[in-house]
mmCIF file of C-alpha atoms and ligand atoms in Angstrom:
data_model
loop_
_atom_site.group_PDB
_atom_site.id
_atom_site.type_symbol
_atom_site.label_atom_id
_atom_site.label_comp_id
_atom_site.label_asym_id
_atom_site.label_seq_id
_atom_site.Cartn_x
_atom_site.Cartn_y
_atom_site.Cartn_z
ATOM 1 C CA MET G 1 -0.156 -0.023 -0.066
ATOM 2 C CA ALA G 2 1.529 3.220 -1.143
ATOM 3 C CA THR G 3 1.131 6.205 1.363
ATOM 4 C CA SER G 4 1.193 9.720 0.913
ATOM 5 C CA ILE G 5 3.869 11.568 2.425
ATOM 6 C CA GLU G 6 3.879 15.477 2.123
ATOM 7 C CA LEU G 7 6.631 17.603 3.212
ATOM 8 C CA ARG G 8 6.162 21.183 5.128
ATOM 9 C CA PRO G 9 7.308 22.863 8.159
ATOM 10 C CA LEU G 10 6.488 22.488 11.408
ATOM 11 C CA ARG G 11 3.255 23.849 12.141
ATOM 12 C CA HIS G 12 2.323 26.327 15.355
ATOM 13 C CA GLY G 13 1.672 23.911 18.592
ATOM 14 C CA GLU G 14 3.418 20.744 17.106
ATOM 15 C CA ALA G 15 6.802 21.807 18.790
ATOM 16 C CA GLY G 16 5.884 19.377 21.740
ATOM 17 C CA GLY G 17 4.742 16.486 19.929
ATOM 18 C CA LEU G 18 7.763 17.080 18.016
ATOM 19 C CA SER G 19 10.370 16.924 20.916
ATOM 20 C CA ARG G 20 8.270 13.066 21.770
ATOM 21 C CA LEU G 21 9.060 11.887 18.491
ATOM 22 C CA LEU G 22 12.499 12.897 19.106
ATOM 23 C CA TRP G 23 12.612 10.809 21.770
ATOM 24 C CA ARG G 24 11.039 7.570 20.500
ATOM 25 C CA ALA G 25 13.663 7.615 17.692
ATOM 26 C CA PHE G 26 16.584 7.969 19.515
ATOM 27 C CA GLU G 27 15.520 5.725 22.495
ATOM 28 C CA HIS G 28 18.378 3.142 21.491
ATOM 29 C CA ASP G 29 20.775 5.574 20.253
ATOM 30 C CA PRO G 30 24.250 4.803 21.408
ATOM 31 C CA LEU G 31 24.852 7.765 22.645
ATOM 32 C CA PHE G 32 21.730 9.153 24.770
ATOM 33 C CA ARG G 33 22.162 5.358 25.617
ATOM 34 C CA HIS G 34 25.515 6.530 27.207
ATOM 35 C CA LEU G 35 24.689 9.963 28.734
ATOM 36 C CA PHE G 36 21.715 8.576 30.498
ATOM 37 C CA ARG G 37 22.294 4.759 31.990
ATOM 38 C CA SER G 38 18.265 4.894 33.488
ATOM 39 C CA ARG G 39 15.676 4.456 30.619
ATOM 40 C CA TRP G 40 13.107 5.864 32.985
ATOM 41 C CA TYR G 41 15.189 9.062 33.623
ATOM 42 C CA ALA G 42 16.339 9.310 30.124
ATOM 43 C CA GLY G 43 12.318 9.454 28.654
ATOM 44 C CA ARG G 44 11.973 12.489 31.098
ATOM 45 C CA VAL G 45 15.191 14.559 30.876
ATOM 46 C CA VAL G 46 16.019 13.787 27.432
ATOM 47 C CA PRO G 47 12.658 15.320 25.902
ATOM 48 C CA LEU G 48 13.739 18.424 27.875
ATOM 49 C CA LEU G 49 16.605 18.728 26.244
ATOM 50 C CA PHE G 50 15.102 18.020 22.345
ATOM 51 C CA GLY G 51 12.576 20.923 23.674
ATOM 52 C CA ALA G 52 15.668 23.257 23.559
ATOM 53 C CA ARG G 53 16.980 22.223 20.815
ATOM 54 C CA VAL G 54 13.568 22.955 18.756
ATOM 55 C CA ARG G 55 12.875 26.337 19.721
ATOM 56 C CA ASP G 56 16.254 26.995 19.604
ATOM 57 C CA ALA G 57 15.863 25.888 15.992
ATOM 58 C CA LEU G 58 12.356 27.685 15.199
ATOM 59 C CA ARG G 59 14.716 30.892 16.417
ATOM 60 C CA HIS G 60 18.220 29.779 14.190
ATOM 61 C CA GLY G 61 16.969 27.433 11.494
ATOM 62 C CA CYS G 62 14.557 25.237 9.959
ATOM 63 C CA ILE G 63 12.780 22.476 10.710
ATOM 64 C CA ASP G 64 11.331 20.425 8.000
ATOM 65 C CA VAL G 65 8.195 17.644 8.948
ATOM 66 C CA ALA G 66 7.108 14.794 7.161
ATOM 67 C CA GLY G 67 3.819 13.994 8.064
ATOM 68 C CA ALA G 68 0.598 11.604 6.455
ATOM 69 C CA GLY G 69 -2.009 14.201 7.174
ATOM 70 C CA GLY G 70 -1.718 13.917 10.901
ATOM 71 C CA PRO G 71 0.936 14.656 13.310
ATOM 72 C CA PRO G 72 4.944 14.746 12.345
ATOM 73 C CA LEU G 73 6.016 11.193 11.334
ATOM 74 C CA ALA G 74 9.731 12.017 10.643
ATOM 75 C CA THR G 75 11.643 15.385 10.961
ATOM 76 C CA ALA G 76 14.877 17.069 10.139
ATOM 77 C CA ILE G 77 16.553 19.854 12.114
ATOM 78 C CA TRP G 78 18.795 22.111 10.904
ATOM 79 C CA LEU G 79 20.913 25.026 12.051
ATOM 80 C CA SER G 80 20.891 27.978 9.202
ATOM 81 C CA PRO G 81 24.617 28.952 8.301
ATOM 82 C CA GLY G 82 26.454 30.498 10.777
ATOM 83 C CA HIS G 83 24.345 29.367 13.845
ATOM 84 C CA PHE G 84 26.613 26.260 14.710
ATOM 85 C CA PRO G 85 28.152 25.762 17.866
ATOM 86 C CA PRO G 86 25.922 28.240 19.252
ATOM 87 C CA THR G 87 27.292 26.940 23.089
ATOM 88 C CA ALA G 88 26.239 29.326 25.336
ATOM 89 C CA ARG G 89 22.853 30.125 23.381
ATOM 90 C CA ARG G 90 22.452 26.300 24.215
ATOM 91 C CA ILE G 91 23.228 26.108 27.658
ATOM 92 C CA LEU G 92 20.971 28.719 28.666
ATOM 93 C CA ALA G 93 17.954 26.717 27.194
ATOM 94 C CA GLY G 94 18.502 23.552 28.269
ATOM 95 C CA LEU G 95 19.073 24.724 31.386
ATOM 96 C CA PRO G 96 16.227 22.760 32.715
ATOM 97 C CA ALA G 97 18.038 19.563 31.241
ATOM 98 C CA TYR G 98 21.009 19.972 32.550
ATOM 99 C CA LEU G 99 20.052 20.625 36.333
ATOM 100 C CA ALA G 100 17.961 17.472 35.912
ATOM 101 C CA VAL G 101 21.217 15.493 34.770
ATOM 102 C CA ALA G 102 23.546 16.890 37.294
ATOM 103 C CA THR G 103 21.246 16.201 40.383
ATOM 104 C CA LEU G 104 21.571 12.316 39.149
ATOM 105 C CA PHE G 105 24.406 11.696 36.972
ATOM 106 C CA LEU G 106 26.689 13.965 37.925
ATOM 107 C CA ASP G 107 29.455 11.598 36.328
ATOM 108 C CA ARG G 108 28.112 12.424 32.884
ATOM 109 C CA LEU G 109 27.902 16.053 33.150
ATOM 110 C CA PRO G 110 31.286 17.052 31.631
ATOM 111 C CA ASP G 111 29.746 14.483 28.897
ATOM 112 C CA LEU G 112 26.954 16.586 28.067
ATOM 113 C CA TRP G 113 29.343 19.632 27.932
ATOM 114 C CA ARG G 114 31.241 18.298 25.229
ATOM 115 C CA LEU G 115 27.852 17.481 23.248
ATOM 116 C CA THR G 116 26.899 20.565 23.603
ATOM 117 C CA GLU G 117 29.668 22.118 22.454
ATOM 118 C CA GLY G 118 29.183 19.857 18.600
ATOM 119 C CA THR G 119 31.244 16.755 19.590
ATOM 120 C CA ALA G 120 33.674 16.316 16.809
ATOM 121 C CA ILE G 121 32.944 18.614 14.536
ATOM 122 C CA VAL G 122 34.995 21.678 13.687
ATOM 123 C CA ALA G 123 33.759 23.390 10.493
ATOM 124 C CA ASP G 124 34.958 27.226 10.134
ATOM 125 C CA GLU G 125 33.026 27.462 7.194
ATOM 126 C CA PRO G 126 29.549 28.631 7.322
ATOM 127 C CA HIS G 127 26.855 25.497 6.361
ATOM 128 C CA TRP G 128 24.054 24.340 7.221
ATOM 129 C CA HIS G 129 23.987 22.149 10.397
ATOM 130 C CA LEU G 130 21.552 18.755 10.260
ATOM 131 C CA GLU G 131 20.943 19.014 14.189
ATOM 132 C CA TYR G 132 18.725 16.062 14.333
ATOM 133 C CA LEU G 133 17.118 13.610 11.684
ATOM 134 C CA ALA G 134 14.471 11.829 13.160
ATOM 135 C CA VAL G 135 11.953 9.140 12.075
ATOM 136 C CA ASP G 136 8.894 7.393 13.830
ATOM 137 C CA PRO G 137 10.363 4.069 14.669
ATOM 138 C CA ASN G 138 7.310 2.497 13.179
ATOM 139 C CA ARG G 139 8.085 4.389 9.735
ATOM 140 C CA GLN G 140 11.441 3.841 9.565
ATOM 141 C CA GLY G 141 13.329 1.732 7.055
ATOM 142 C CA GLN G 142 10.418 3.001 4.214
ATOM 143 C CA GLY G 143 12.626 5.777 2.827
ATOM 144 C CA VAL G 144 10.530 8.844 4.654
ATOM 145 C CA GLY G 145 14.159 9.724 6.309
ATOM 146 C CA SER G 146 15.671 9.891 2.852
ATOM 147 C CA ARG G 147 12.983 12.595 1.932
ATOM 148 C CA VAL G 148 12.833 14.683 4.588
ATOM 149 C CA LEU G 149 16.727 14.845 4.645
ATOM 150 C CA ASN G 150 16.907 15.842 1.091
ATOM 151 C CA ALA G 151 14.332 18.876 1.614
ATOM 152 C CA GLY G 152 16.941 20.721 3.501
ATOM 153 C CA LEU G 153 19.771 19.497 1.098
ATOM 154 C CA ARG G 154 18.517 21.223 -1.573
ATOM 155 C CA ARG G 155 17.778 24.394 0.385
ATOM 156 C CA ALA G 156 21.423 24.100 0.913
ATOM 157 C CA ASP G 157 22.207 23.716 -2.694
ATOM 158 C CA ASP G 158 20.136 26.282 -3.364
ATOM 159 C CA ALA G 159 21.775 28.867 -1.173
ATOM 160 C CA ALA G 160 25.387 27.211 -2.601
ATOM 161 C CA PHE G 161 26.185 25.996 0.764
ATOM 162 C CA ALA G 162 27.924 23.079 2.261
ATOM 163 C CA CYS G 163 26.645 20.782 4.752
ATOM 164 C CA GLY G 164 27.920 19.089 8.252
ATOM 165 C CA LEU G 165 26.614 16.571 10.940
ATOM 166 C CA THR G 166 27.856 14.882 13.767
ATOM 167 C CA THR G 167 26.406 10.899 13.917
ATOM 168 C CA SER G 168 27.054 8.343 16.998
ATOM 169 C CA ASN G 169 25.176 5.293 15.216
ATOM 170 C CA GLU G 170 27.706 3.519 12.661
ATOM 171 C CA ARG G 171 24.563 2.205 10.363
ATOM 172 C CA ASN G 172 23.516 6.354 9.278
ATOM 173 C CA LEU G 173 26.954 6.531 7.654
ATOM 174 C CA ALA G 174 25.864 4.639 4.515
ATOM 175 C CA LEU G 175 22.462 7.354 4.760
ATOM 176 C CA TYR G 176 24.375 10.183 4.347
ATOM 177 C CA ARG G 177 27.182 8.523 1.985
ATOM 178 C CA ARG G 178 24.160 8.086 -0.080
ATOM 179 C CA PHE G 179 23.439 11.942 -0.077
ATOM 180 C CA GLY G 180 26.844 13.038 -0.709
ATOM 181 C CA PHE G 181 27.975 13.417 3.049
ATOM 182 C CA GLU G 182 31.793 11.857 3.539
ATOM 183 C CA VAL G 183 33.401 11.057 7.308
ATOM 184 C CA ARG G 184 35.672 14.194 8.305
ATOM 185 C CA ASP G 185 36.617 13.124 11.581
ATOM 186 C CA GLU G 186 36.138 10.271 13.653
ATOM 187 C CA SER G 187 36.192 10.485 17.709
ATOM 188 C CA GLN G 188 35.968 9.145 20.796
ATOM 189 C CA PRO G 189 35.062 12.312 22.996
ATOM 190 C CA PHE G 190 33.333 10.580 25.754
ATOM 191 C CA ARG G 191 34.966 8.468 28.676
ATOM 192 C CA ASP G 192 33.439 4.728 27.675
ATOM 193 C CA GLY G 193 31.283 6.138 25.508
ATOM 194 C CA PRO G 194 30.465 5.111 21.569
ATOM 195 C CA PRO G 195 32.551 7.350 18.514
ATOM 196 C CA ILE G 196 31.444 9.922 16.978
ATOM 197 C CA TRP G 197 31.384 10.244 13.081
ATOM 198 C CA SER G 198 31.661 13.979 12.000
ATOM 199 C CA MET G 199 30.713 14.178 8.197
ATOM 200 C CA TRP G 200 30.914 17.036 5.978
ATOM 201 C CA ARG G 201 28.977 17.814 2.233
ATOM 202 C CA PRO G 202 30.663 20.552 0.534
ATOM 203 C CA ALA G 203 28.448 22.812 -1.087
ATOM 204 C CA ALA G 204 27.289 21.762 -4.495
ATOM 205 C CA ALA G 205 29.689 23.428 -6.886
ATOM 206 C CA LEU G 206 32.517 21.215 -4.978
ATOM 207 C CA ARG G 207 30.739 18.361 -5.052
ATOM 208 C CA ALA G 208 31.638 15.815 -8.033
ATOM 209 C CA ASP G 209 28.150 14.367 -7.824
ATOM 210 C CA ALA G 210 26.230 17.670 -8.066
ATOM 211 C CA GLY G 211 22.846 17.162 -9.562
ATOM 212 C CA PRO G 212 20.646 14.781 -9.221
ATOM 213 C CA GLU G 213 21.584 13.175 -5.715
ATOM 214 C CA PRO G 214 22.861 9.316 -6.440
ATOM 215 C CA GLY G 215 20.604 7.137 -4.832
ATOM 216 C CA ALA G 216 18.285 9.435 -3.717
ATOM 217 C CA PRO G 217 14.542 8.902 -3.830
ATOM 218 C CA GLY G 218 12.688 10.471 -6.720
ATOM 219 C CA GLU G 219 10.243 13.078 -5.803
ATOM 220 C CA ASN G 220 7.334 10.735 -6.966
ATOM 221 C CA ARG G 221 8.618 7.458 -5.542
ATOM 222 C CA PRO G 222 5.943 5.820 -3.174
ATOM 223 C CA ILE G 223 6.542 5.584 -0.111
ATOM 224 C CA ARG G 224 6.794 1.984 1.425
ATOM 225 C CA SER G 225 4.682 1.266 4.105
ATOM 226 C CA ARG G 226 3.830 -1.568 6.291
ATOM 227 C CA GLY G 227 0.190 -1.540 5.828
ATOM 228 C CA ARG G 228 -0.688 0.376 9.391
HETATM 229 C C1 COA M 301 18.331 7.116 10.699
HETATM 230 C C2 COA M 301 16.946 7.810 10.129
HETATM 231 C C3 COA M 301 16.465 8.866 10.074
HETATM 232 C C4 COA M 301 16.767 7.298 8.676
HETATM 233 O O1 COA M 301 15.224 7.007 8.295
HETATM 234 P P1 COA M 301 14.597 6.259 7.539
HETATM 235 O O2 COA M 301 13.324 6.748 7.012
HETATM 236 O O3 COA M 301 14.762 5.072 8.589
HETATM 237 O O4 COA M 301 15.474 5.957 6.187
HETATM 238 P P2 COA M 301 15.324 5.701 4.597
HETATM 239 O O5 COA M 301 14.347 4.308 4.912
HETATM 240 O O6 COA M 301 14.901 6.385 3.808
HETATM 241 O O7 COA M 301 17.124 4.793 4.660
HETATM 242 C C5 COA M 301 17.567 3.346 5.189
HETATM 243 C C6 COA M 301 18.496 3.544 5.567
HETATM 244 O O8 COA M 301 18.799 4.478 6.738
HETATM 245 C C7 COA M 301 19.379 4.077 7.842
HETATM 246 N N1 COA M 301 19.120 3.625 8.554
HETATM 247 C C8 COA M 301 19.788 3.589 10.062
HETATM 248 N N2 COA M 301 19.056 3.286 11.188
HETATM 249 C C9 COA M 301 17.808 3.249 10.471
HETATM 250 C C10 COA M 301 16.715 2.302 10.439
HETATM 251 N N3 COA M 301 16.310 2.282 12.506
HETATM 252 N N4 COA M 301 15.803 1.499 10.063
HETATM 253 C C11 COA M 301 16.059 1.743 8.688
HETATM 254 N N5 COA M 301 17.153 2.372 8.319
HETATM 255 C C12 COA M 301 18.097 3.569 9.196
HETATM 256 C C13 COA M 301 20.396 2.723 6.678
HETATM 257 O O9 COA M 301 21.899 3.376 5.754
HETATM 258 C C14 COA M 301 19.331 2.731 5.886
HETATM 259 O O10 COA M 301 19.802 2.185 4.550
HETATM 260 P P3 COA M 301 19.999 0.402 4.459
HETATM 261 O O11 COA M 301 18.623 0.198 4.584
HETATM 262 O O12 COA M 301 20.422 0.052 3.441
HETATM 263 O O13 COA M 301 20.834 -0.096 5.815
HETATM 264 C C15 COA M 301 15.922 6.846 10.913
HETATM 265 O O14 COA M 301 16.214 5.378 10.760
HETATM 266 C C16 COA M 301 15.984 7.288 12.511
HETATM 267 O O15 COA M 301 14.802 7.687 13.203
HETATM 268 N N6 COA M 301 16.679 6.613 13.066
HETATM 269 C C17 COA M 301 16.892 6.754 14.605
HETATM 270 C C18 COA M 301 17.248 8.228 14.915
HETATM 271 C C19 COA M 301 18.960 8.535 14.297
HETATM 272 O O16 COA M 301 19.709 7.386 13.817
HETATM 273 N N7 COA M 301 18.857 9.713 13.673
HETATM 274 C C20 COA M 301 20.242 9.737 13.049
HETATM 275 C C21 COA M 301 20.944 11.175 13.705
HETATM 276 S S1 COA M 301 22.670 11.166 12.790
#
């Protein structure tokens, strides 16, 4: 069964739901599992962090969502060129989450700080920074993430900007490579934590593959559905 997926900006009043979608998508992410050892606790604190990031991107970037007529099923959260790394701004915005972490997991606070600093990416060049890409777990692996990612990449290409991101999940490297990203750096910034990969996608004029993205789904490709 083909499901029609619409790409659109975030609507007024959807920010809270988006934080919960982010948490469902990242619940098993290696980095969040490292930072928060208790799943119960993480389920309460991480959405606070996501809420701060969503509000920040609403002011300093772009939030694309994909839906099927209802609430967002997927999102790509971007910071616009010149707004990364916004360390001081992030700490202020995420203060409730930092305080919550400090009360229970004091030893994880330095790692949270490093995360806030932007982990391993070092990019002096202005670029669109992908903060989060997330798909509802029930809809993963059906091309929805590729569609919502592609919308932001086109925006960057149209304005001749590069793109950057970090990920702690090795499986994601193949996805991003299909869209022209390359690994710039692999680091181990967290004590006993997962590796972090920084990926970079040069501006269109500097990419050999510029033009239609190799492996990117076409605009009219039907989205695979599990028939839910
Ligand atoms: C990563 C993610 C956004 C991809 O969106 P998607 O709609 O599932 O992916 P698509 O169907 O467009 O493309 C599939 C590719 O995504 C990658 N992928 C990563 N995690 C995946 C997952 N849980 N399920 C399916 N694909 C996944 C793989 O490279 C996969 O290609 P493969 O099937 O050849 O291995 C989505 O799976 C997700 O939300 N994962 C959890 C959060 C996350 O890791 N976000 C990225 C942080 S940088």
